[in-house]
């Protein structure tokens, strides 16, 4: 069959990232709540306790993004034809940007410095996961014999 242009793999990567990230994110939130409820029964309140509680909710959610983008990067790297790590990173970062825009439009990320830091963290983690996944996928790409 004919190969897709690399630009189509950017859209495929964005869609696949969101498709994977939503259920993984839901599982991550359930895990974070379970960790928090178990830890909260043992810990006393205070500033450090609030920070630890926030980490228990945020770290699994961010790990779900890295997992989704790594899987997406591996798929693009392995099956992307002429596409490679660049298209995987662009698509995954586009998905993170779309999720961020949706969240900002709902009013959930206030004040604006929180929104800006969140965008930076999501973008960086999406790019990192996609790049690592694409690297693994490219190594697994079949090599075609050279025709002389």
mmCIF file with all atom_site columns, C-alpha atoms in Angstrom:
data_model
loop_
_atom_site.group_PDB
_atom_site.id
_atom_site.type_symbol
_atom_site.label_atom_id
_atom_site.label_alt_id
_atom_site.label_comp_id
_atom_site.label_asym_id
_atom_site.label_entity_id
_atom_site.label_seq_id
_atom_site.pdbx_PDB_ins_code
_atom_site.Cartn_x
_atom_site.Cartn_y
_atom_site.Cartn_z
_atom_site.occupancy
_atom_site.B_iso_or_equiv
_atom_site.pdbx_formal_charge
_atom_site.auth_seq_id
_atom_site.auth_comp_id
_atom_site.auth_asym_id
_atom_site.auth_atom_id
_atom_site.pdbx_PDB_model_num
ATOM 1   C CA . UNK A 1 1   ? 0.000   0.000  0.000  1.00 0.00 ? 1   UNK A CA 1
ATOM 2   C CA . UNK A 1 2   ? 0.898   3.613  -0.168 1.00 0.00 ? 2   UNK A CA 1
ATOM 3   C CA . UNK A 1 3   ? 2.525   5.329  2.774  1.00 0.00 ? 3   UNK A CA 1
ATOM 4   C CA . UNK A 1 4   ? 0.901   8.193  4.612  1.00 0.00 ? 4   UNK A CA 1
ATOM 5   C CA . UNK A 1 5   ? 2.543   11.586 4.584  1.00 0.00 ? 5   UNK A CA 1
ATOM 6   C CA . UNK A 1 6   ? 4.283   12.354 7.893  1.00 0.00 ? 6   UNK A CA 1
ATOM 7   C CA . UNK A 1 7   ? 1.815   15.175 8.610  1.00 0.00 ? 7   UNK A CA 1
ATOM 8   C CA . UNK A 1 8   ? -1.016  12.646 8.903  1.00 0.00 ? 8   UNK A CA 1
ATOM 9   C CA . UNK A 1 9   ? 0.954   10.837 11.594 1.00 0.00 ? 9   UNK A CA 1
ATOM 10  C CA . UNK A 1 10  ? 0.896   14.031 13.673 1.00 0.00 ? 10  UNK A CA 1
ATOM 11  C CA . UNK A 1 11  ? -2.919  13.893 13.707 1.00 0.00 ? 11  UNK A CA 1
ATOM 12  C CA . UNK A 1 12  ? -2.887  10.138 14.340 1.00 0.00 ? 12  UNK A CA 1
ATOM 13  C CA . UNK A 1 13  ? -0.491  10.650 17.255 1.00 0.00 ? 13  UNK A CA 1
ATOM 14  C CA . UNK A 1 14  ? -2.671  13.385 18.773 1.00 0.00 ? 14  UNK A CA 1
ATOM 15  C CA . UNK A 1 15  ? -5.816  11.267 18.525 1.00 0.00 ? 15  UNK A CA 1
ATOM 16  C CA . UNK A 1 16  ? -4.112  8.137  19.867 1.00 0.00 ? 16  UNK A CA 1
ATOM 17  C CA . UNK A 1 17  ? -2.614  10.082 22.769 1.00 0.00 ? 17  UNK A CA 1
ATOM 18  C CA . UNK A 1 18  ? -6.005  11.372 23.868 1.00 0.00 ? 18  UNK A CA 1
ATOM 19  C CA . UNK A 1 19  ? -7.585  7.953  23.354 1.00 0.00 ? 19  UNK A CA 1
ATOM 20  C CA . UNK A 1 20  ? -5.003  6.364  25.646 1.00 0.00 ? 20  UNK A CA 1
ATOM 21  C CA . UNK A 1 21  ? -4.636  9.209  28.127 1.00 0.00 ? 21  UNK A CA 1
ATOM 22  C CA . UNK A 1 22  ? -8.314  9.487  29.126 1.00 0.00 ? 22  UNK A CA 1
ATOM 23  C CA . UNK A 1 23  ? -8.711  5.954  30.548 1.00 0.00 ? 23  UNK A CA 1
ATOM 24  C CA . UNK A 1 24  ? -5.171  5.940  31.953 1.00 0.00 ? 24  UNK A CA 1
ATOM 25  C CA . UNK A 1 25  ? -5.875  9.285  33.611 1.00 0.00 ? 25  UNK A CA 1
ATOM 26  C CA . UNK A 1 26  ? -9.047  7.936  35.166 1.00 0.00 ? 26  UNK A CA 1
ATOM 27  C CA . UNK A 1 27  ? -7.118  4.982  36.582 1.00 0.00 ? 27  UNK A CA 1
ATOM 28  C CA . UNK A 1 28  ? -4.411  7.361  37.820 1.00 0.00 ? 28  UNK A CA 1
ATOM 29  C CA . UNK A 1 29  ? -6.952  9.509  39.645 1.00 0.00 ? 29  UNK A CA 1
ATOM 30  C CA . UNK A 1 30  ? -8.439  6.436  41.315 1.00 0.00 ? 30  UNK A CA 1
ATOM 31  C CA . UNK A 1 31  ? -4.944  5.350  42.352 1.00 0.00 ? 31  UNK A CA 1
ATOM 32  C CA . UNK A 1 32  ? -4.176  8.829  43.679 1.00 0.00 ? 32  UNK A CA 1
ATOM 33  C CA . UNK A 1 33  ? -7.384  8.884  45.717 1.00 0.00 ? 33  UNK A CA 1
ATOM 34  C CA . UNK A 1 34  ? -6.634  5.437  47.127 1.00 0.00 ? 34  UNK A CA 1
ATOM 35  C CA . UNK A 1 35  ? -3.104  6.512  48.104 1.00 0.00 ? 35  UNK A CA 1
ATOM 36  C CA . UNK A 1 36  ? -4.440  9.696  49.614 1.00 0.00 ? 36  UNK A CA 1
ATOM 37  C CA . UNK A 1 37  ? -7.127  7.987  51.685 1.00 0.00 ? 37  UNK A CA 1
ATOM 38  C CA . UNK A 1 38  ? -4.676  5.399  52.986 1.00 0.00 ? 38  UNK A CA 1
ATOM 39  C CA . UNK A 1 39  ? -2.064  8.044  53.788 1.00 0.00 ? 39  UNK A CA 1
ATOM 40  C CA . UNK A 1 40  ? -4.538  10.567 55.243 1.00 0.00 ? 40  UNK A CA 1
ATOM 41  C CA . UNK A 1 41  ? -5.662  8.131  57.920 1.00 0.00 ? 41  UNK A CA 1
ATOM 42  C CA . UNK A 1 42  ? -2.038  7.883  59.133 1.00 0.00 ? 42  UNK A CA 1
ATOM 43  C CA . UNK A 1 43  ? -0.878  11.497 58.798 1.00 0.00 ? 43  UNK A CA 1
ATOM 44  C CA . UNK A 1 44  ? -1.571  14.649 60.757 1.00 0.00 ? 44  UNK A CA 1
ATOM 45  C CA . UNK A 1 45  ? -2.560  17.898 58.984 1.00 0.00 ? 45  UNK A CA 1
ATOM 46  C CA . UNK A 1 46  ? -0.190  20.730 58.104 1.00 0.00 ? 46  UNK A CA 1
ATOM 47  C CA . UNK A 1 47  ? 1.580   22.397 55.202 1.00 0.00 ? 47  UNK A CA 1
ATOM 48  C CA . UNK A 1 48  ? 3.789   19.408 54.463 1.00 0.00 ? 48  UNK A CA 1
ATOM 49  C CA . UNK A 1 49  ? 0.777   17.130 54.611 1.00 0.00 ? 49  UNK A CA 1
ATOM 50  C CA . UNK A 1 50  ? -1.073  19.234 52.032 1.00 0.00 ? 50  UNK A CA 1
ATOM 51  C CA . UNK A 1 51  ? 1.966   19.161 49.732 1.00 0.00 ? 51  UNK A CA 1
ATOM 52  C CA . UNK A 1 52  ? 2.274   15.390 50.055 1.00 0.00 ? 52  UNK A CA 1
ATOM 53  C CA . UNK A 1 53  ? -1.440  15.008 49.391 1.00 0.00 ? 53  UNK A CA 1
ATOM 54  C CA . UNK A 1 54  ? -1.165  17.100 46.235 1.00 0.00 ? 54  UNK A CA 1
ATOM 55  C CA . UNK A 1 55  ? 1.754   14.975 45.029 1.00 0.00 ? 55  UNK A CA 1
ATOM 56  C CA . UNK A 1 56  ? -0.247  11.799 45.580 1.00 0.00 ? 56  UNK A CA 1
ATOM 57  C CA . UNK A 1 57  ? -2.884  13.112 43.211 1.00 0.00 ? 57  UNK A CA 1
ATOM 58  C CA . UNK A 1 58  ? -0.635  14.799 40.640 1.00 0.00 ? 58  UNK A CA 1
ATOM 59  C CA . UNK A 1 59  ? 2.174   12.255 40.165 1.00 0.00 ? 59  UNK A CA 1
ATOM 60  C CA . UNK A 1 60  ? -0.076  9.355  39.003 1.00 0.00 ? 60  UNK A CA 1
ATOM 61  C CA . UNK A 1 61  ? -1.911  11.730 36.630 1.00 0.00 ? 61  UNK A CA 1
ATOM 62  C CA . UNK A 1 62  ? 1.353   12.913 35.095 1.00 0.00 ? 62  UNK A CA 1
ATOM 63  C CA . UNK A 1 63  ? 2.606   9.327  34.889 1.00 0.00 ? 63  UNK A CA 1
ATOM 64  C CA . UNK A 1 64  ? -0.522  8.465  32.888 1.00 0.00 ? 64  UNK A CA 1
ATOM 65  C CA . UNK A 1 65  ? 0.398   11.185 30.384 1.00 0.00 ? 65  UNK A CA 1
ATOM 66  C CA . UNK A 1 66  ? 3.938   9.850  30.049 1.00 0.00 ? 66  UNK A CA 1
ATOM 67  C CA . UNK A 1 67  ? 2.597   6.311  29.576 1.00 0.00 ? 67  UNK A CA 1
ATOM 68  C CA . UNK A 1 68  ? 0.099   7.417  26.903 1.00 0.00 ? 68  UNK A CA 1
ATOM 69  C CA . UNK A 1 69  ? 2.671   9.458  24.996 1.00 0.00 ? 69  UNK A CA 1
ATOM 70  C CA . UNK A 1 70  ? 5.309   6.724  25.230 1.00 0.00 ? 70  UNK A CA 1
ATOM 71  C CA . UNK A 1 71  ? 2.914   4.176  23.760 1.00 0.00 ? 71  UNK A CA 1
ATOM 72  C CA . UNK A 1 72  ? 1.898   6.626  21.047 1.00 0.00 ? 72  UNK A CA 1
ATOM 73  C CA . UNK A 1 73  ? 5.517   7.409  20.245 1.00 0.00 ? 73  UNK A CA 1
ATOM 74  C CA . UNK A 1 74  ? 6.298   3.708  19.965 1.00 0.00 ? 74  UNK A CA 1
ATOM 75  C CA . UNK A 1 75  ? 3.377   3.166  17.578 1.00 0.00 ? 75  UNK A CA 1
ATOM 76  C CA . UNK A 1 76  ? 4.397   6.099  15.379 1.00 0.00 ? 76  UNK A CA 1
ATOM 77  C CA . UNK A 1 77  ? 8.029   5.045  15.474 1.00 0.00 ? 77  UNK A CA 1
ATOM 78  C CA . UNK A 1 78  ? 7.256   1.438  14.584 1.00 0.00 ? 78  UNK A CA 1
ATOM 79  C CA . UNK A 1 79  ? 4.479   1.894  12.020 1.00 0.00 ? 79  UNK A CA 1
ATOM 80  C CA . UNK A 1 80  ? 4.881   5.522  10.907 1.00 0.00 ? 80  UNK A CA 1
ATOM 81  C CA . UNK A 1 81  ? 6.420   4.967  7.500  1.00 0.00 ? 81  UNK A CA 1
ATOM 82  C CA . UNK A 1 82  ? 8.342   8.160  6.762  1.00 0.00 ? 82  UNK A CA 1
ATOM 83  C CA . UNK A 1 83  ? 7.246   9.634  10.107 1.00 0.00 ? 83  UNK A CA 1
ATOM 84  C CA . UNK A 1 84  ? 9.479   9.399  13.122 1.00 0.00 ? 84  UNK A CA 1
ATOM 85  C CA . UNK A 1 85  ? 10.166  10.965 16.479 1.00 0.00 ? 85  UNK A CA 1
ATOM 86  C CA . UNK A 1 86  ? 9.433   14.513 15.284 1.00 0.00 ? 86  UNK A CA 1
ATOM 87  C CA . UNK A 1 87  ? 5.877   13.640 14.238 1.00 0.00 ? 87  UNK A CA 1
ATOM 88  C CA . UNK A 1 88  ? 5.293   11.670 17.447 1.00 0.00 ? 88  UNK A CA 1
ATOM 89  C CA . UNK A 1 89  ? 6.485   14.587 19.580 1.00 0.00 ? 89  UNK A CA 1
ATOM 90  C CA . UNK A 1 90  ? 4.386   17.088 17.609 1.00 0.00 ? 90  UNK A CA 1
ATOM 91  C CA . UNK A 1 91  ? 1.247   14.959 17.841 1.00 0.00 ? 91  UNK A CA 1
ATOM 92  C CA . UNK A 1 92  ? 1.605   14.193 21.529 1.00 0.00 ? 92  UNK A CA 1
ATOM 93  C CA . UNK A 1 93  ? 2.376   17.811 22.374 1.00 0.00 ? 93  UNK A CA 1
ATOM 94  C CA . UNK A 1 94  ? -0.642  18.886 20.334 1.00 0.00 ? 94  UNK A CA 1
ATOM 95  C CA . UNK A 1 95  ? -2.817  16.488 22.365 1.00 0.00 ? 95  UNK A CA 1
ATOM 96  C CA . UNK A 1 96  ? -1.448  17.897 25.634 1.00 0.00 ? 96  UNK A CA 1
ATOM 97  C CA . UNK A 1 97  ? -2.113  21.424 24.379 1.00 0.00 ? 97  UNK A CA 1
ATOM 98  C CA . UNK A 1 98  ? -5.683  20.471 23.455 1.00 0.00 ? 98  UNK A CA 1
ATOM 99  C CA . UNK A 1 99  ? -6.315  18.966 26.887 1.00 0.00 ? 99  UNK A CA 1
ATOM 100 C CA . UNK A 1 100 ? -4.801  22.055 28.515 1.00 0.00 ? 100 UNK A CA 1
ATOM 101 C CA . UNK A 1 101 ? -6.997  24.381 26.441 1.00 0.00 ? 101 UNK A CA 1
ATOM 102 C CA . UNK A 1 102 ? -10.080 22.382 27.394 1.00 0.00 ? 102 UNK A CA 1
ATOM 103 C CA . UNK A 1 103 ? -9.139  22.594 31.074 1.00 0.00 ? 103 UNK A CA 1
ATOM 104 C CA . UNK A 1 104 ? -8.328  26.321 30.928 1.00 0.00 ? 104 UNK A CA 1
ATOM 105 C CA . UNK A 1 105 ? -11.615 27.064 29.168 1.00 0.00 ? 105 UNK A CA 1
ATOM 106 C CA . UNK A 1 106 ? -13.484 25.349 32.003 1.00 0.00 ? 106 UNK A CA 1
ATOM 107 C CA . UNK A 1 107 ? -11.864 27.717 34.503 1.00 0.00 ? 107 UNK A CA 1
ATOM 108 C CA . UNK A 1 108 ? -10.048 24.961 36.385 1.00 0.00 ? 108 UNK A CA 1
ATOM 109 C CA . UNK A 1 109 ? -6.527  26.409 36.107 1.00 0.00 ? 109 UNK A CA 1
ATOM 110 C CA . UNK A 1 110 ? -6.551  29.700 37.963 1.00 0.00 ? 110 UNK A CA 1
ATOM 111 C CA . UNK A 1 111 ? -4.632  31.951 38.484 1.00 0.00 ? 111 UNK A CA 1
ATOM 112 C CA . UNK A 1 112 ? -2.759  32.329 35.191 1.00 0.00 ? 112 UNK A CA 1
ATOM 113 C CA . UNK A 1 113 ? 0.680   31.328 36.598 1.00 0.00 ? 113 UNK A CA 1
ATOM 114 C CA . UNK A 1 114 ? -0.796  27.939 37.496 1.00 0.00 ? 114 UNK A CA 1
ATOM 115 C CA . UNK A 1 115 ? -2.079  27.601 33.939 1.00 0.00 ? 115 UNK A CA 1
ATOM 116 C CA . UNK A 1 116 ? 1.300   28.596 32.481 1.00 0.00 ? 116 UNK A CA 1
ATOM 117 C CA . UNK A 1 117 ? 3.259   26.151 34.644 1.00 0.00 ? 117 UNK A CA 1
ATOM 118 C CA . UNK A 1 118 ? 0.752   23.398 33.886 1.00 0.00 ? 118 UNK A CA 1
ATOM 119 C CA . UNK A 1 119 ? 1.151   23.999 30.152 1.00 0.00 ? 119 UNK A CA 1
ATOM 120 C CA . UNK A 1 120 ? 4.925   23.802 30.449 1.00 0.00 ? 120 UNK A CA 1
ATOM 121 C CA . UNK A 1 121 ? 4.846   20.592 32.494 1.00 0.00 ? 121 UNK A CA 1
ATOM 122 C CA . UNK A 1 122 ? 2.312   18.885 30.226 1.00 0.00 ? 122 UNK A CA 1
ATOM 123 C CA . UNK A 1 123 ? 4.167   19.906 27.076 1.00 0.00 ? 123 UNK A CA 1
ATOM 124 C CA . UNK A 1 124 ? 7.544   18.788 28.404 1.00 0.00 ? 124 UNK A CA 1
ATOM 125 C CA . UNK A 1 125 ? 6.268   15.430 29.651 1.00 0.00 ? 125 UNK A CA 1
ATOM 126 C CA . UNK A 1 126 ? 4.342   14.782 26.433 1.00 0.00 ? 126 UNK A CA 1
ATOM 127 C CA . UNK A 1 127 ? 7.419   15.538 24.329 1.00 0.00 ? 127 UNK A CA 1
ATOM 128 C CA . UNK A 1 128 ? 9.663   13.410 26.557 1.00 0.00 ? 128 UNK A CA 1
ATOM 129 C CA . UNK A 1 129 ? 7.316   10.416 26.530 1.00 0.00 ? 129 UNK A CA 1
ATOM 130 C CA . UNK A 1 130 ? 6.788   10.637 22.777 1.00 0.00 ? 130 UNK A CA 1
ATOM 131 C CA . UNK A 1 131 ? 10.510  10.925 22.053 1.00 0.00 ? 131 UNK A CA 1
ATOM 132 C CA . UNK A 1 132 ? 11.374  7.936  24.230 1.00 0.00 ? 132 UNK A CA 1
ATOM 133 C CA . UNK A 1 133 ? 8.562   5.858  22.761 1.00 0.00 ? 133 UNK A CA 1
ATOM 134 C CA . UNK A 1 134 ? 9.456   6.797  19.189 1.00 0.00 ? 134 UNK A CA 1
ATOM 135 C CA . UNK A 1 135 ? 13.066  5.871  19.817 1.00 0.00 ? 135 UNK A CA 1
ATOM 136 C CA . UNK A 1 136 ? 11.980  2.417  20.976 1.00 0.00 ? 136 UNK A CA 1
ATOM 137 C CA . UNK A 1 137 ? 9.539   2.076  18.069 1.00 0.00 ? 137 UNK A CA 1
ATOM 138 C CA . UNK A 1 138 ? 12.123  3.080  15.482 1.00 0.00 ? 138 UNK A CA 1
ATOM 139 C CA . UNK A 1 139 ? 14.455  0.363  16.768 1.00 0.00 ? 139 UNK A CA 1
ATOM 140 C CA . UNK A 1 140 ? 11.693  -2.190 16.196 1.00 0.00 ? 140 UNK A CA 1
ATOM 141 C CA . UNK A 1 141 ? 10.874  -0.964 12.693 1.00 0.00 ? 141 UNK A CA 1
ATOM 142 C CA . UNK A 1 142 ? 11.575  -3.689 10.122 1.00 0.00 ? 142 UNK A CA 1
ATOM 143 C CA . UNK A 1 143 ? 14.534  -3.043 7.886  1.00 0.00 ? 143 UNK A CA 1
ATOM 144 C CA . UNK A 1 144 ? 13.865  -3.504 4.221  1.00 0.00 ? 144 UNK A CA 1
ATOM 145 C CA . UNK A 1 145 ? 16.626  -5.092 2.167  1.00 0.00 ? 145 UNK A CA 1
ATOM 146 C CA . UNK A 1 146 ? 18.443  -2.753 -0.185 1.00 0.00 ? 146 UNK A CA 1
ATOM 147 C CA . UNK A 1 147 ? 17.831  -3.417 -3.845 1.00 0.00 ? 147 UNK A CA 1
ATOM 148 C CA . UNK A 1 148 ? 20.902  -2.851 -5.966 1.00 0.00 ? 148 UNK A CA 1
#
